[in-house]
Each structure stands twice: as C-alpha cells, then as structure tokens.
Amino acid sequence: MEEFEVIFLDDDRKTILDHQLVNAGATVKYKGNPPEKEATNGISYTFIGWIGEEKMESVQEKLVLVAKYSAEMLSATKDENAMLQASLANAENTNLNATIEAGQKVSEQQKALAKDTRTAEQIVNDILENGKTEIGQDVNKDNIER
C-alpha cells in the first residue's frame, strides 16, 4: 500500500508541528494540542484550522498543512484604561493651562499697549533707533537707553 507524508507546519511555514506517514486514501488527524501563537502588538491569535485541511479526509498525495489563526485586538485591562484616562486628563489640563497662560500674556501685552501713549510708528522707530523698546514705557525720551 502506498504511503504519503503529511507535514503540519505553524504559520511561519518553517516550524514543524507534526509529521506523519499515512496510507493512501486514509484520513489524517493532527496529533497534539492545538497550535498556539503568542499575542503581539495588542493582537491575540486563535487557532482555527489548517490551510489545505479539505485534503485531510482522503490523503492522495504528500500534504503540507499550515496552521491558520484568527487575529483579535486585545481589550485593555481596567488598569490600562485608568492609565489612559489619567493621561488624557493630564493632557487636557496641560493644554488648558497653556491656553490660560498664553491668554494671560496676551492680556498683559494688551494692557501695556493700552498704557503706551506712543503711536505704532513711534514704537517701531524706537525699536529701529535703540534695538529694543518696552511696550507701555514712558514716552519721555530721557527714559530710553541709548
């Protein structure tokens, strides 16, 4: 009676999970526990069968069967969810604080500009002449550093 080789491979197509010799026309079954694949990058894998498993009912040739897995996103744990929520709240507070701080600086600049009695042209001329000027400074030229 003719025999055929049946090889069961993991999905890397290199790792041999089982190797059998089967009589022609016989049914072949995988011997061993269902293959397992480690979760990676937040994705878990579940063994769902073999690529080419339709040929297992009546082996008529050498078979190489490859493990098939379904992929599923891992759900975050309560601790991971809590950490994510805390991170988001912290980011919101940081953004809110930065916005408030920027608003306060603009408000201070607007107040200083309102106190400044010089025209925009005079402010620009002071900057060009002196290399710097203070908004809201006294208009008295004696107060300007040269």
Backbone as a ProteinNet text record, in pm:
[ID]
protein_1_A
[PRIMARY]
MEEFEVIFLDDDRKTILDHQLVNAGATVKYKGNPPEKEATNGISYTFIGWIGEEKMESVQEKLVLVAKYSAEMLSATKDENAMLQASLANAENTNLNATIEAGQKVSEQQKALAKDTRTAEQIVNDILENGKTEIGQDVNKDNIER
[TERTIARY]
85.5	0	90.3	50.7	128	104.8	212.2	203.5	244.3	181.5	215	256.9	350.5	398.2	300.7	267.9	183.3	260.2	280.4	355.4	263.4	257.5	179.6	278	263.5	351.5	277.4	353.2	296.4	288	226.6	204.6	331.5	444.5	571	623.9	556.3	589.1	727.1	781.8	912.5	906.6	824.8	816.7	727.7	786.9	710.6	641.1	508.9	428.7	399.7	393.8	365.8	410.7	451.6	495.4	446.5	370.1	312.7	327.3	327.6	313.8	174.4	98.1	-42.2	-65.7	-143.1	-178.6	-264.7	-247.4	-325.6	-474.6	-552.1	-696	-738.2	-643.7	-677.3	-700.4	-766.4	-788	-670.7	-629.5	-520.7	-574.4	-528.5	-565.8	-437.2	-439.7	-326.3	-315.5	-195.9	-174.1	-108.2	-175.2	-119	-221	-178.1	-264.5	-273	-384.3	-396.9	-279.1	-227.1	-115.2	-153.6	-54.8	-76.5	22.6	-22.8	61.9	54.9	172.6	177	115	51	-4.4	110.4	94.3	194.3	124.5	182.9	131.9	-18.2	-64.4	-204.9	-300.5	-246	-331.9	-312.8	-424.8	-418.1	-458.9	-410.8	-435.6	-500	-597.9	-667.5	-656.7	-612.6	-602.3	-741.8	-759	-891.7	-890.8	-776.1	-772.3	-643.5	-651.8	-533.6	-561	-463.1	-472.2	-452.7	-548.1	-543.7	-612.4	-687.7	-748.9	-852.4	-904.9	-1001.9	-940.1	-809.6	-740.1	-711.3	-744.4	-715.4	-809.9	-926.7	-1026.1	-981.7	-910.2	-863.6	-730	-622.8	-488.7	-453.8	-426.6	-394	-254.7	-187.4	-55.2	14.5	142.3	214.5	142.4	119.1	48.7	136.7	129.5	188.9	74.4	36.6	-74.6	-19.1	-73.6	-23.5	-132	-90.8	-185	-244.4	-377.5	-448	-489.2	-475.5	-514.5	-606.1	-698.5	-775.7	-708.8	-711	-648.5	-756.1	-735.4	-831	-754.4	-808.2	-747.9	-767.9	-662.4	-674.4	-746.1	-836	-902.8	-812.7	-815.9	-733.4	-787.7	-698.7	-739.9	-792.9	-853.3	-904.1	-789.7	-673.4	-558.5	-511.9	-506.3	-463.5	-563.8	-693.1	-795.8	-782.4	-757.6	-742.3	-621	-510.3	-389.2	-414.5	-485.2	-517	-603.8	-705.6	-792.6	-714.3	-623.8	-541.6	-450.3	-392.6	-305.2	-383.4	-504.3	-587	-626	-662.4	-699.6	-579.9	-461.6	-340.2	-310.2	-325.4	-301.5	-400.4	-526.9	-628.4	-594.2	-552.7	-516	-394.1	-295.8	-175.1	-211.2	-294.9	-337.8	-418.5	-506.2	-588	-498.7	-401.6	-310.7	-227.9	-180.4	-102.3	-187.8	-312.9	-403.6	-430.1	-453	-476.9	-353.8	-236.2	-111.2	-88.7	-110.4	-94.2	-194.3	-316.7	-419.2	-381.1	-322.1	-279.3	-167.2	-72.6	37.2	-15.9	-109	-168.8	-241.9	-315.1	-389.1	-293.9	-181.5	-81.7	-24	4	57.8	-44.6	-170.4	-274.9	-287.1	-278.9	-285.4	-166.6	-47.3	72.4	61.7	11.2	-4.6	-106.4	-211.3	-313.4	-255.8	-160.7	-97.4	4	58.2	161.7	97	147.5	86.7	149.5	248.7	312.3	226.7	244.9	178.3	258.3	198.4	268.7	396	390	507	618.2	581.8	682.3	746.1	666.7	720	819.2	782.4	871.5	999.7	988.6	1107.1	1197.3	1137.1	1216.7	1293.1	1226.9	1292.5	1407.1	1383.8	1488.2	1605.2	1575.8	1681.5	1760.1	1690.6	1753.8	1778.1	1723.1	1736.8	1639.6	1572.1	1470.7	1382.2	1269.8	1180.9	1087.3	1034.3	938.1	800	706.5	568.9	518.6	451	397.3	497.1	613	713.1	671.2	734.2	708.5	755.5	682.2	714.8	838.5	871.8	987.1	1113	1177.3	1295.5	1411.9	1412.9	1522	1523.1	1408.1	1399	1445.4	1465.7	1505	1657.3	1706.7	1852	1903.9	2018.8	2078.9	2207.2
-117.2	0	123.7	221.7	345.2	433.7	500.5	592.9	732.3	828.8	968.2	1039.6	1130.4	1211.4	1327.5	1353.4	1467.2	1548.6	1674	1763.5	1876.7	1899	2008.9	2118.1	2237	2349.9	2460.7	2535.7	2656	2760.9	2876	2973	3041.7	3018.5	3071.8	2986.4	2873.2	2778.3	2715.6	2722.1	2663.1	2565.5	2598.7	2518.6	2397.1	2277.4	2152.6	2118.1	2110.9	2079.5	1929.9	1862.4	1718.1	1664.6	1538.5	1474	1329.1	1288.3	1152.8	1090.1	958.2	883	820.5	841.5	799.3	715.6	607.5	523.6	603	575.9	642.1	622.2	729.3	724.2	732.7	727.5	732	877.3	889.1	1020	1049.7	1174.4	1212.7	1314.8	1300.2	1394.4	1444.7	1570.8	1630.9	1568.7	1525.4	1466.2	1570.6	1605.9	1704.6	1810.1	1898.2	2009.1	2110	2183.4	2285.2	2383.3	2422	2516.6	2648.4	2715.4	2845.1	2945.3	3069.8	3178.1	3289.9	3342.7	3448.4	3577.2	3646.8	3778.7	3876	3963.4	4066.1	4195.8	4306.4	4439.6	4455	4398.5	4413.1	4325.7	4225.3	4136	3994	3925.6	3785.7	3697.8	3573.5	3481.4	3353.3	3303.3	3179.7	3084.7	2961.7	2860.5	2827.4	2827.1	2799.2	2685.3	2623.6	2511.8	2510.9	2441.2	2422.5	2469.1	2532.9	2562.9	2429.9	2390.3	2261.9	2149.1	2181.6	2076.9	1991.7	2044.4	1965.1	1836.4	1830.3	1711.3	1608.7	1642.1	1552.2	1431.6	1441.1	1333.3	1209.3	1232.3	1120.5	1160.7	1122.5	1163.3	1090.9	1170.5	1114.4	1155.6	1236.6	1288	1339.3	1376	1438.4	1568.5	1590.7	1710.9	1795.5	1921.4	2017.1	2107.9	2096.9	2173.1	2283	2403.6	2518.7	2569.1	2596.5	2643.7	2777.9	2793.1	2920.3	2975.6	3105.8	3173.5	3290.6	3318.3	3442.4	3542.9	3667.7	3773.1	3857.9	3890.9	3972.8	4074.8	4197.2	4300.9	4264.8	4277.5	4253.9	4372.9	4347.8	4459.6	4506.5	4634	4691.8	4649.7	4632.5	4598.6	4724.2	4706.6	4821.6	4916.4	4859.7	4943.5	5022.3	4957.6	5026.9	5136	5106.3	5207.7	5325.4	5296.2	5402.6	5488.2	5423.6	5498.1	5584.7	5531.2	5607.5	5728.3	5707	5817.5	5924.7	5881.5	5976.8	6054.4	5985	6052.2	6154.9	6118	6211	6331.9	6307.9	6418.7	6510	6450.4	6529.4	6613.6	6554.6	6628.3	6743.4	6718.2	6824.2	6937.7	6901.8	7004.4	7083	7013	7080	7177.3	7132.1	7219.9	7338.3	7312.4	7419	7520.2	7471.2	7560.8	7643.2	7580.3	7652.9	7760.1	7727.6	7824.1	7942.2	7912.4	8018.8	8107.5	8043.2	8118.8	8208.5	8154.2	8233.7	8349.5	8323	8428	8537.4	8497.8	8596.6	8683.8	8622.9	8700.2	8799.3	8754.8	8844.2	8957.3	8923.2	9024.8	9126.9	9080.6	9170.8	9262.1	9203.7	9284.2	9387.2	9347.2	9441.3	9556.1	9525.7	9629.8	9724.9	9667.5	9750.5	9839.1	9783.5	9860.6	9972.9	9945.2	10046.7	10162	10132	10236.2	10317.4	10258.7	10324.3	10435	10554.5	10668.2	10694.3	10614.2	10632.7	10570.3	10618	10557	10434.4	10352.5	10234.4	10275.6	10385.7	10434.5	10473.7	10539.4	10579.1	10456.2	10355	10231.3	10166.6	10158.5	10099.1	10181.5	10313.5	10399.9	10381.2	10368.8	10345.7	10213.2	10112	9981.4	9994.9	10064.5	10081.7	10164.2	10265.1	10351	10283.4	10214.8	10163.2	10012.8	9942	9796.7	9726.7	9803.4	9744.9	9855.9	9816.9	9911.1	9831.2	9893.5	9830.2	9883.1	9794.4	9837.8	9889.4	10003.7	10060.7	10150.6	10172.2	10257.7	10403.5	10480.3	10625.2	10684.9	10780.2	10839.2	10927.8	10967.6	11055.5	10992.4	11059.1	11005.7	10990.2	11062.5	11052.1	10915.1	10844.5	10712.6	10600.9	10632.4	10530.6	10517.1	10398.2	10374.4	10391.4	10451.3	10467.2	10391.5
0	0	0	-78.4	-91	31	77.4	190	144.1	208.8	178.6	307.3	290.7	401.8	423.4	549.6	585.6	689.6	657.5	746.3	790.6	920.1	976.9	1018.2	959.9	989.3	1061.4	1141.6	1200.1	1089.7	1117.2	1010.1	961.5	1029.2	978.1	861.8	839.1	731.7	747	870	898.4	1015.1	1114.6	1235.5	1211.8	1224.3	1205.5	1336.2	1329.5	1447.5	1457.8	1343.4	1339.5	1203.6	1201.8	1077.6	1083.3	979.3	979.1	840.7	839.7	715.4	718.1	608.6	605.6	480.9	496.2	381.2	283.8	155.6	51.6	79	69.4	89.8	235.3	329.3	472.1	516.4	629.6	690.5	783.2	784.6	874.4	975.9	1099.1	1205.1	1269.4	1307.9	1376.8	1514.9	1552.6	1684.1	1773	1876	1968.4	2004.3	2090.9	2132.2	2018	2011.6	1906.2	1913.1	1798.6	1797.8	1863.7	1918.3	1982.2	1924.1	1919.8	1870.7	1973.3	2011.1	2112.4	2062.3	2153.6	2121.6	2098.8	1999.6	1971.9	1935.7	1980.8	1946.5	1974.3	2084.5	2122.4	2043.2	1971.6	1892.8	1944.3	1972.9	2014.5	1896.4	1898.5	1788.4	1840.1	1764.5	1798.9	1680.1	1707.9	1602.3	1550.7	1415.2	1357.9	1256.2	1232.6	1139	1057.5	944	860.4	717.7	658.3	515.4	444	362.3	290.8	365.5	471.6	554.7	481	368.1	290.4	236	226.2	173.8	283.3	409.6	521.4	526.1	462	465.4	387.1	279.2	196.6	133.9	200	156.8	26.7	-78.7	-210	-258.6	-176.7	-214.9	-90.2	-104.6	6.2	40.2	169.9	213.6	305.6	284.7	377.2	420.2	546.1	600.8	691.8	677.7	751.7	847	971.3	1073.8	1033.3	1057.5	1034.9	1170.3	1185.3	1309	1276.1	1366.9	1355.4	1449.8	1409.2	1488.6	1553.9	1680.2	1754.7	1836.9	1841.4	1924.7	2070.7	2149.4	2292.7	2354.5	2445.9	2513.5	2626.3	2650.6	2756.2	2892.1	2986.5	3123	3191	3305.7	3380.9	3415.1	3454.7	3488.9	3367.2	3252.2	3130.2	3093.1	3107.8	3080.4	3176.7	3304	3403.1	3369.9	3330.6	3294.3	3171.6	3074.1	2953.4	2988.3	3070.4	3110.3	3186.1	3275.3	3350.5	3256.5	3158	3060.9	2979.9	2936.7	2860.1	2944.7	3069.6	3158.5	3181.4	3199	3219	3095.5	2977.9	2853	2839.4	2873.6	2866.7	2962.6	3085.7	3184.2	3137.7	3081.4	3032.6	2920.9	2827.5	2718.2	2770.9	2867.4	2925	2996	3074.7	3145.9	3048.6	2941.5	2841.2	2773.8	2745.5	2682.7	2776.6	2904.6	3003	3015.2	3023.6	3036.9	2914.9	2796	2674.1	2673.2	2715.4	2721.6	2819.3	2933.2	3031.5	2975.4	2902.5	2843.7	2740.6	2657.3	2557.2	2627.6	2733.4	2808.5	2870.1	2926.6	2984.2	2876.2	2759.2	2649.4	2601.8	2597	2554.9	2654.7	2784.6	2886.9	2875	2854	2840.6	2717.5	2609.4	2486.3	2505.7	2581.1	2606.9	2689.2	2780.7	2861.9	2782.1	2677	2596.2	2514.3	2529.2	2460.4	2324.4	2286.5	2156.2	2046.5	1925.5	1810	1769.6	1685.9	1635.6	1563.1	1488.1	1414.4	1511.4	1622	1720.6	1786.3	1814.3	1874.4	1779.2	1651.1	1551	1539.9	1536.7	1528.4	1649.6	1769.4	1890.2	1880.1	1827.2	1810.4	1710.9	1599.8	1498.9	1552	1631.2	1684.9	1796.3	1883.6	2005.4	2003.8	1905.5	1903	1995.8	2081.2	2170.1	2222.7	2272.7	2339.5	2427.7	2525.5	2615	2582.5	2563.3	2543.8	2678.1	2673.3	2796.2	2866	2804.4	2869.5	2862.7	2944.9	2948.1	2816.5	2763.5	2634.5	2644.3	2762.6	2784.4	2727.2	2629.4	2561.1	2657.6	2769.2	2863.9	2931.7	2930.2	2992.2	2900	2772.5	2675.5	2677.9	2695.1	2693.9	2553.6	2540.5	2408.5	2404.2
[MASK]
++++++++++++++++++++++++++++++++++++++++++++++++++++++++++++++++++++++++++++++++++++++++++++++++++++++++++++++++++++++++++++++++++++++++++++++++++

